[in-house]
Amino acid sequence: MVKAGIIVIGSGIAALKTALEASKHKHVILITKSKIRHSNSYLAQGGIAAAISDRDRVSYHKKDTLEAGQRYNKEKAVEILVEEAPSVIAELIRSGMQFDHDHDGTLMLGMEGAHSERRILHSHGDSTGKYIMEHLIGCLKNSLITVVENAAAVELIIGKDDSCIGVKTLDKAGKLVTYHAERTVLATGGCGSLYHFTSNSQTVSGDGIALAFKAGAKVRDMEFIQFHPTLLFINGKAEGLVSEAVRGDGARLVTEMGRPIMEDVHAMKDLAPRHIVAQTIFSYLQRGEKVFLDISMIKDFKKRFPTVSSLCEKSGLDLKFGKIPVAPGNHFLMGGIEVDEWGRTSVPSLYAVGEVACTGVHGANRLASNSLLEGLVFGNALGQLLANMPARSIPEEKEQSKGSCHFTILPDLATLQEKLMNEAGIVRNEAGLTRLKDYLETFNIEKLLHMEVTGLSIKEITNINATIVAWLIAESALTRTESRGGHFRSDYPSEDDSQWLENSVILACTDVKNRVKGRRLYEYIEA
């Protein structure tokens, strides 16, 4: 058994920022199931939003965030995000982070969908996430933080006082290691790789959400999933992200014949909120029409967007024709483990930050380039909180009865990906969601929540977690009988403010028995 003051599980921007701040006064161990550079943050092409220009205002950034989130955001969380943005950017620059500048040395600020001002900072064009992560990894190497790679978190440990006291991990060789800590932080990202089309790293499959849910933490808003409008789409496969910054620089979405598709859909046209653009593209694809991103008007495209250009060339696409075939795919989870603005979950001494957490900051649809910002702002706040918390005695582990590790073969990831994309994807309805939920419940969700997993392989545990998270998405999407932001129901195509603006779908492990097939209990819980 290994002991620490703070354990941080994950390796993205939120994990690193939390660990760096907490390590100023605490012994921190950072654990990741893959390598430190394998995260969504590292893949992020889009930039980071902050109201730092003379023309911009924090109030404008707040307004844009609330409008993109369909007014469902928690306003206090939004205020923290936008008010702290300029200072976290300034601190990054002071510590040596390089953002792109004009020829005269002025910071370049880009435009992206649903923003009212140019406020997006980039690094090396469309490699912003990579270079911020490399900067933080450099800081990590100069710290006293212990980094453990290739160790999958398989179970949170609960103490006799019902607090979280650490985590059990499994390495590739099957060795089980127990870590005890005063406080434990989940920063494991969302669940993008549960979908057939996704921009996410394949390691991001919802493990942290399942771990927290099984340990007693509440989850919220799992129906709100953002589908990025423009993934490179070659031969029926999504090959990677084509940054929204491409449309910010003037690219237009067109049919194969060159007809613009967003002209009469929204006042902001190609820079409309992501859910509107994604749904529009999806409608064309459903009719058998291909959609392209016309980049012919962007000068020096390869220089401006080296990551996108490299992706296209590796996929065999010749950019000289000036068109990139695109399709929407899972990009970001607005829901997750319910937390307050300090990252505290409903389980004492268990915290969550970044995409795995639901502060309510993104509402029903995240504003472009607020994700890296979220990791920095809330990671900074949580890290500082943990650094200054008094030491606590770690209680003994709580004895819990666990079910046998023998179980029916679960669906493999490919099967889940296909079913989620078809039934809980860009357009949903009661029939499809019910089919998905009924299918998932054949694997006995209640039993999976209380199964002894330490004798299983990482693949088997990943499948258990994926099945649980898929069920959380299906149940939440079925419960919310309206369309809002990233959640579109063709059978309830309008927003229903009277029923849903102030209400959330919040699920707890103890609720599951009332929600399985034949005994569904809908509870509308006030946010």
Coordinates of N, CA and C in Angstrom, one line a residue, residues 52-135:
I52 N -9.6 39.4 -23.2 CA -8.4 40.2 -22.9 C -8.1 41.3 -23.8
S53 N -8.9 41.4 -24.9 CA -8.7 42.5 -25.8 C -9.4 43.8 -25.4
D54 N -9.0 44.9 -25.9 CA -9.6 46.2 -25.6 C -11.1 46.2 -25.9
R55 N -11.4 45.5 -27.0 CA -12.8 45.5 -27.4 C -13.7 44.6 -26.6
D56 N -13.1 43.6 -26.0 CA -13.9 42.6 -25.3 C -14.1 42.9 -23.8
R57 N -15.1 42.2 -23.3 CA -15.4 42.4 -21.8 C -15.7 41.0 -21.3
V58 N -15.4 40.9 -20.0 CA -15.8 39.6 -19.3 C -17.3 39.4 -19.4
S59 N -18.1 40.5 -19.3 CA -19.5 40.3 -19.4 C -20.0 39.8 -20.7
Y60 N -19.2 40.1 -21.8 CA -19.5 39.6 -23.1 C -19.3 38.0 -23.2
H61 N -18.2 37.7 -22.6 CA -17.8 36.3 -22.5 C -18.8 35.5 -21.7
K62 N -19.3 36.1 -20.6 CA -20.3 35.4 -19.8 C -21.6 35.3 -20.6
K63 N -22.0 36.3 -21.3 CA -23.3 36.3 -22.1 C -23.2 35.2 -23.2
D64 N -22.1 35.1 -23.9 CA -21.9 34.1 -24.9 C -21.9 32.7 -24.3
T65 N -21.3 32.5 -23.2 CA -21.3 31.2 -22.5 C -22.7 30.8 -22.1
L66 N -23.5 31.7 -21.6 CA -24.9 31.4 -21.2 C -25.8 31.2 -22.4
E67 N -25.6 31.9 -23.4 CA -26.4 31.7 -24.6 C -26.1 30.4 -25.3
A68 N -24.8 30.0 -25.4 CA -24.4 28.7 -26.0 C -25.0 27.6 -25.1
G69 N -25.0 27.8 -23.8 CA -25.5 26.8 -22.9 C -27.0 26.7 -22.8
Q70 N -27.7 27.5 -23.6 CA -29.2 27.5 -23.6 C -29.8 28.0 -22.3
R71 N -29.1 28.9 -21.6 CA -29.5 29.4 -20.3 C -29.7 28.4 -19.2
Y72 N -29.1 27.2 -19.4 CA -29.2 26.2 -18.4 C -28.0 26.1 -17.5
N73 N -27.0 27.0 -17.8 CA -25.8 27.0 -17.0 C -26.0 27.4 -15.5
K74 N -25.1 27.1 -14.7 CA -25.1 27.6 -13.3 C -24.3 28.9 -13.4
E75 N -25.0 30.0 -13.2 CA -24.5 31.3 -13.4 C -23.2 31.6 -12.6
K76 N -23.2 31.2 -11.3 CA -22.0 31.4 -10.5 C -20.8 30.7 -11.0
A77 N -21.0 29.5 -11.6 CA -19.8 28.8 -12.2 C -19.3 29.5 -13.4
V78 N -20.2 30.1 -14.2 CA -19.9 30.8 -15.4 C -19.1 32.1 -15.0
E79 N -19.5 32.8 -14.0 CA -18.8 34.0 -13.5 C -17.4 33.7 -13.1
I80 N -17.2 32.6 -12.4 CA -15.9 32.1 -12.0 C -15.0 31.9 -13.2
L81 N -15.6 31.2 -14.2 CA -14.8 30.8 -15.4 C -14.3 32.1 -16.1
V82 N -15.3 33.0 -16.4 CA -14.9 34.1 -17.3 C -14.1 35.2 -16.5
E83 N -14.4 35.3 -15.2 CA -13.7 36.3 -14.5 C -12.2 35.9 -14.2
E84 N -12.0 34.6 -14.0 CA -10.6 34.1 -13.8 C -9.8 33.9 -15.1
A85 N -10.5 33.9 -16.2 CA -9.8 33.6 -17.5 C -8.6 34.5 -17.7
P86 N -8.8 35.8 -17.7 CA -7.6 36.7 -18.0 C -6.4 36.5 -17.1
S87 N -6.7 36.2 -15.8 CA -5.5 36.0 -14.9 C -4.8 34.6 -15.1
V88 N -5.6 33.6 -15.4 CA -4.9 32.3 -15.6 C -4.1 32.3 -16.9
I89 N -4.6 33.1 -17.9 CA -3.8 33.3 -19.2 C -2.5 34.1 -18.9
A90 N -2.7 35.2 -18.1 CA -1.5 36.0 -17.7 C -0.5 35.2 -17.0
E91 N -1.0 34.3 -16.1 CA 0.0 33.5 -15.3 C 0.7 32.5 -16.2
L92 N 0.0 31.9 -17.1 CA 0.6 31.0 -18.1 C 1.7 31.7 -18.9
I93 N 1.4 32.9 -19.3 CA 2.4 33.6 -20.1 C 3.6 34.0 -19.3
R94 N 3.4 34.4 -18.0 CA 4.5 34.7 -17.1 C 5.4 33.5 -16.9
S95 N 4.8 32.3 -16.8 CA 5.6 31.1 -16.6 C 6.2 30.5 -17.8
G96 N 6.1 31.2 -18.9 CA 6.8 30.8 -20.1 C 6.0 30.3 -21.3
M97 N 4.7 30.2 -21.1 CA 3.9 29.6 -22.2 C 3.8 30.6 -23.4
Q98 N 4.0 30.1 -24.6 CA 4.1 30.9 -25.8 C 2.8 30.8 -26.6
F99 N 2.0 31.9 -26.8 CA 0.9 31.9 -27.6 C 1.2 32.6 -28.9
D100 N 0.4 32.4 -30.0 CA 0.7 33.0 -31.3 C 0.6 34.5 -31.3
H101 N 1.5 35.2 -32.0 CA 1.4 36.7 -32.1 C 1.4 37.1 -33.5
D102 N 0.9 38.3 -33.8 CA 1.0 38.9 -35.1 C 2.4 39.3 -35.3
H103 N 2.7 39.8 -36.6 CA 4.0 40.2 -36.9 C 4.5 41.4 -36.0
D104 N 3.6 42.2 -35.4 CA 4.0 43.3 -34.6 C 4.1 42.9 -33.1
G105 N 3.9 41.6 -32.8 CA 4.1 41.2 -31.4 C 2.8 41.1 -30.6
T106 N 1.7 41.5 -31.2 CA 0.4 41.5 -30.6 C -0.2 40.1 -30.5
L107 N -0.8 39.7 -29.4 CA -1.4 38.4 -29.3 C -2.5 38.2 -30.4
M108 N -2.4 37.1 -31.1 CA -3.5 36.9 -32.1 C -4.7 36.3 -31.4
L109 N -5.8 36.9 -31.7 CA -7.1 36.4 -31.1 C -8.0 36.0 -32.2
G110 N -8.4 34.7 -32.2 CA -9.3 34.2 -33.2 C -10.8 34.2 -32.9
M111 N -11.6 33.9 -33.8 CA -13.0 33.9 -33.7 C -13.5 32.4 -33.8
E112 N -14.4 32.0 -33.0 CA -15.0 30.7 -33.2 C -16.5 30.8 -33.0
G113 N -17.2 29.7 -33.2 CA -18.7 29.7 -33.2 C -19.3 30.1 -31.9
A114 N -20.3 31.0 -32.0 CA -21.1 31.5 -30.9 C -20.4 32.5 -30.0
H115 N -19.2 32.9 -30.4 CA -18.5 34.0 -29.7 C -18.8 35.3 -30.4
S116 N -19.0 36.4 -29.6 CA -19.4 37.7 -30.2 C -18.1 38.6 -30.4
E117 N -17.0 38.1 -29.9 CA -15.7 38.9 -30.1 C -14.6 37.9 -30.4
R118 N -13.5 38.4 -31.0 CA -12.3 37.6 -31.2 C -11.6 37.5 -29.8
R119 N -11.6 36.3 -29.3 CA -11.0 36.1 -27.9 C -10.3 34.8 -27.8
I120 N -10.0 34.1 -28.9 CA -9.4 32.8 -28.8 C -7.9 32.8 -29.0
L121 N -7.2 32.4 -28.0 CA -5.7 32.4 -28.1 C -5.3 31.0 -28.6
H122 N -4.3 31.0 -29.5 CA -3.8 29.7 -30.1 C -2.3 29.6 -29.9
S123 N -1.8 28.4 -30.0 CA -0.4 28.2 -29.9 C 0.0 27.2 -31.1
H124 N 0.9 27.7 -31.9 CA 1.3 26.9 -33.1 C 0.1 26.6 -34.0
G125 N -0.7 27.6 -34.2 CA -1.9 27.4 -35.1 C -2.9 26.6 -34.4
D126 N -3.0 25.3 -34.8 CA -4.1 24.5 -34.3 C -3.5 23.4 -33.4
S127 N -2.5 23.7 -32.6 CA -1.9 22.7 -31.7 C -1.9 23.3 -30.3
T128 N -2.9 24.0 -29.9 CA -2.9 24.7 -28.6 C -2.8 23.8 -27.5
G129 N -3.7 22.7 -27.5 CA -3.7 21.8 -26.4 C -2.3 21.1 -26.2
K130 N -1.7 20.7 -27.2 CA -0.4 20.1 -27.2 C 0.6 21.0 -26.5
Y131 N 0.7 22.2 -26.9 CA 1.7 23.1 -26.3 C 1.4 23.6 -24.9
I132 N 0.2 23.7 -24.6 CA -0.1 24.0 -23.1 C 0.2 22.8 -22.3
M133 N -0.1 21.6 -22.8 CA 0.2 20.4 -22.0 C 1.7 20.2 -21.9
E134 N 2.5 20.5 -23.0 CA 3.9 20.3 -22.9 C 4.5 21.3 -21.8
H135 N 3.9 22.5 -21.8 CA 4.3 23.5 -20.8 C 4.1 23.0 -19.4

